[in-house]
């Protein structure tokens, strides 16, 4: 190594040109990197939708859902088949194992869906298969307000949508919440019957008298002219004038004399408002390979132009991916910059030399830019995951440079020439820092082989950390010594902060003397602290992802099934009045009723729901706002209300849309499900009242059942389908024809007057073949399930819970569940985010153990020993003494981010031990006895160990403080690393020599 470095340092221009080339390529690569919110994730979930209009949940379950469940259960890789049968719709969610080829899985799912489609009723639609992809989220959501909804709709369709879709890289601009025009033909069945007409006469007249078809061609001279048959209606007035035939009398009557023809809109299933005013929303989607920031800049430019041109229309930006990406990039840049500044300050503090900080300042950006080149080569873009890797490595990028530079300075202080000091100093630590870098990188290898969400998400983070650390190793051994030689060539001595260096040496001397005299006592105290820390572990709550604060709150309301949209509207209006008086709110946006979109959860497709999004000022704390808002928004009505903080986009992808804790009850018998449900609800209320915020157990839809007397109907030549058809036309209506309006077709709906749809007695007086329907039916009033949920082909009741300390709650709940008697074919089990977090954390614990094994293998190869690496690995349990109390004191939880920090710490804390043991062995080989070698190695390495630790800790400090939007997502990982490395470094200085003396020296 010495001769290789010597020959390299004699060719400084070659080294400079080599790195200049890398910097040019890295800068070019940075400009070409795709910028997006998330990396391309192969999310293992497929949703299948099938529409079955005007059908009950039981009909959907029997005729649609069961066929699909049986077919999908045979698809390779499926772990769960979860179905919800709603009125008029079946939604099946298929969950696969992480790592499954989802394109191939989607192909298999489509094949199975097509295979069973032939078994569906004729009214059922074809199965629609959707892959859940996080990059399919809209990059911008806009809300329009200011004029009437019809004017806003026309503006959105003909101006804003078209302008947005003209922007290169925009895939679609979808309009949400706009009214849909519909021509309504209201009939009075009694009136029609008196004059000898039926609803079928009206329907056939509309259908048969509105046609535009080709009639062939006619020859005229040398030409053949196309013949077109046209009776197409051009306006609502034309529809009103359509003649209706009275077959008995043989006369025609204009439609307007038999029915009311109204130019209106479809009955809304949803409403949207911004700051209490009606609005229309537009979701803007980008193409998969487009640059989010560039597209967003063009969107902002277009929006500004439109605002200037149409001042009467207000355009609000509800959501923008680009703003989150910008803040994330700024936070990462801040973390890297702060790490560099702190590294410079630490070096200046220890060395009192402006040249050393300058050298470090050069090495950091070089390492980062080289990492950008590697990212481009391996197809990694700039997103919150890859940039988090650079933020994580920001404090560690300077470690290798500090060790090399400090060792070169030590040789320079001992009288060596600048060149010789650079060669000897760099070659002496080349092997230890290479081993240290490899051990840090090695801890990420097990994560790449995990089969869960951790591997899918954090692969790019591991790769970017690896690129940055390898680049820093290359820079520290080649570029840095050459720069040192050039800057220090004419200087004969090197200044240092003698006060600090001597102070550290005295601290180490007194500490090591104290511990060497009381070896057993000191080791016993450390062992006791380790046991105490492990005991404290049970006090940490467990979550899938860390708590974050995006200064935004969502209120989700679950109303009793069957409530009208008007009732929901009045409730939200009362809530909006409260918000109007609140301070610290930027805006609030409400969606009432059925949400619109493709990638929605089944609960979001229900009519008895409302969602209120509240964007707070940056100085507002979401938890405090929720607490005060809940107090003011109390209602005596039976409404289940959930208040939740808006999580980052990544959280929704990883499962945060699930309840924090769900309890499932499965049984083939509905009566047993009811019995177990009541018993379980009572147990939960005893543990924590009000914990249940959503459940299909409570959602019973008030239903009127009309049981037909088939024998009596047969006497009058009537069938069940005749009655069903008449009632469906009266209540839901039938689309008889369509009115062409330029490039659009408008439905013409025939249905009964509102009085028939709101009065059961009047409805049952409808006549079929001159006989009232009530003569053939028995009326039963029941409460049926508003939707039927099944999991792996078994009916289930689901209780969604929101509790503060899930771990303690689960312990109590499991005890209560054991007390509930249940048949052998029935089961009660836990799910939701709690279940997912348990799987992920178990996988990460496995990665933690594998990381320890890999680090041991690297160290055993370096030291050519089995015992020396074993001693060094004791730094890992020493880190736990700092990690667990740090998480507990700061109020963090055990989640995938904090456990990632635990895995990373394995590769960091051993670095100090490597340097310490390596120098002890070097002194022993020079003839020193063990105690003298411990003293000498400690005094020699105390300064670089403290310097590298301080730079790493301070480099992660911005993330640990959670400064800026998005930073609190990485906060648990940073706190775990700071707590672990801080304590491990102090204990490593004194514990490792004692263990080495007891185990290796003998």
Tab-separated table of C-alpha atoms in Angstrom, residues 522-537 874-885 983 987:
chain	number	residue	atom	x	y	z
A	522	UNK	CA	-16.530	-1.381	35.722
A	523	UNK	CA	-17.582	-4.283	33.501
A	524	UNK	CA	-20.343	-5.204	35.975
A	525	UNK	CA	-21.737	-1.655	35.882
A	526	UNK	CA	-21.729	-1.680	32.071
A	527	UNK	CA	-23.470	-5.071	32.040
A	528	UNK	CA	-26.096	-3.756	34.479
A	529	UNK	CA	-26.740	-0.714	32.228
A	530	UNK	CA	-27.183	-3.040	29.266
A	531	UNK	CA	-29.751	-5.187	31.128
A	532	UNK	CA	-31.552	-2.045	32.321
A	533	UNK	CA	-31.741	-0.716	28.746
A	534	UNK	CA	-33.191	-3.992	27.468
A	535	UNK	CA	-35.717	-3.867	30.296
A	536	UNK	CA	-36.768	-0.362	29.181
A	537	UNK	CA	-37.382	-1.677	25.658
A	874	UNK	CA	-19.055	-5.798	21.839
A	875	UNK	CA	-19.473	-2.180	20.743
A	876	UNK	CA	-22.901	-3.155	19.332
A	877	UNK	CA	-24.549	-4.065	22.665
A	878	UNK	CA	-22.822	-1.010	24.154
A	879	UNK	CA	-24.721	1.080	21.580
A	880	UNK	CA	-28.035	-0.312	22.877
A	881	UNK	CA	-27.310	1.416	26.204
A	882	UNK	CA	-27.645	4.699	24.328
A	883	UNK	CA	-30.256	3.827	21.682
A	884	UNK	CA	-33.124	2.630	23.886
A	885	UNK	CA	-33.021	5.483	26.457
A	983	UNK	CA	-22.668	6.265	24.307
A	987	UNK	CA	-17.673	3.199	26.536
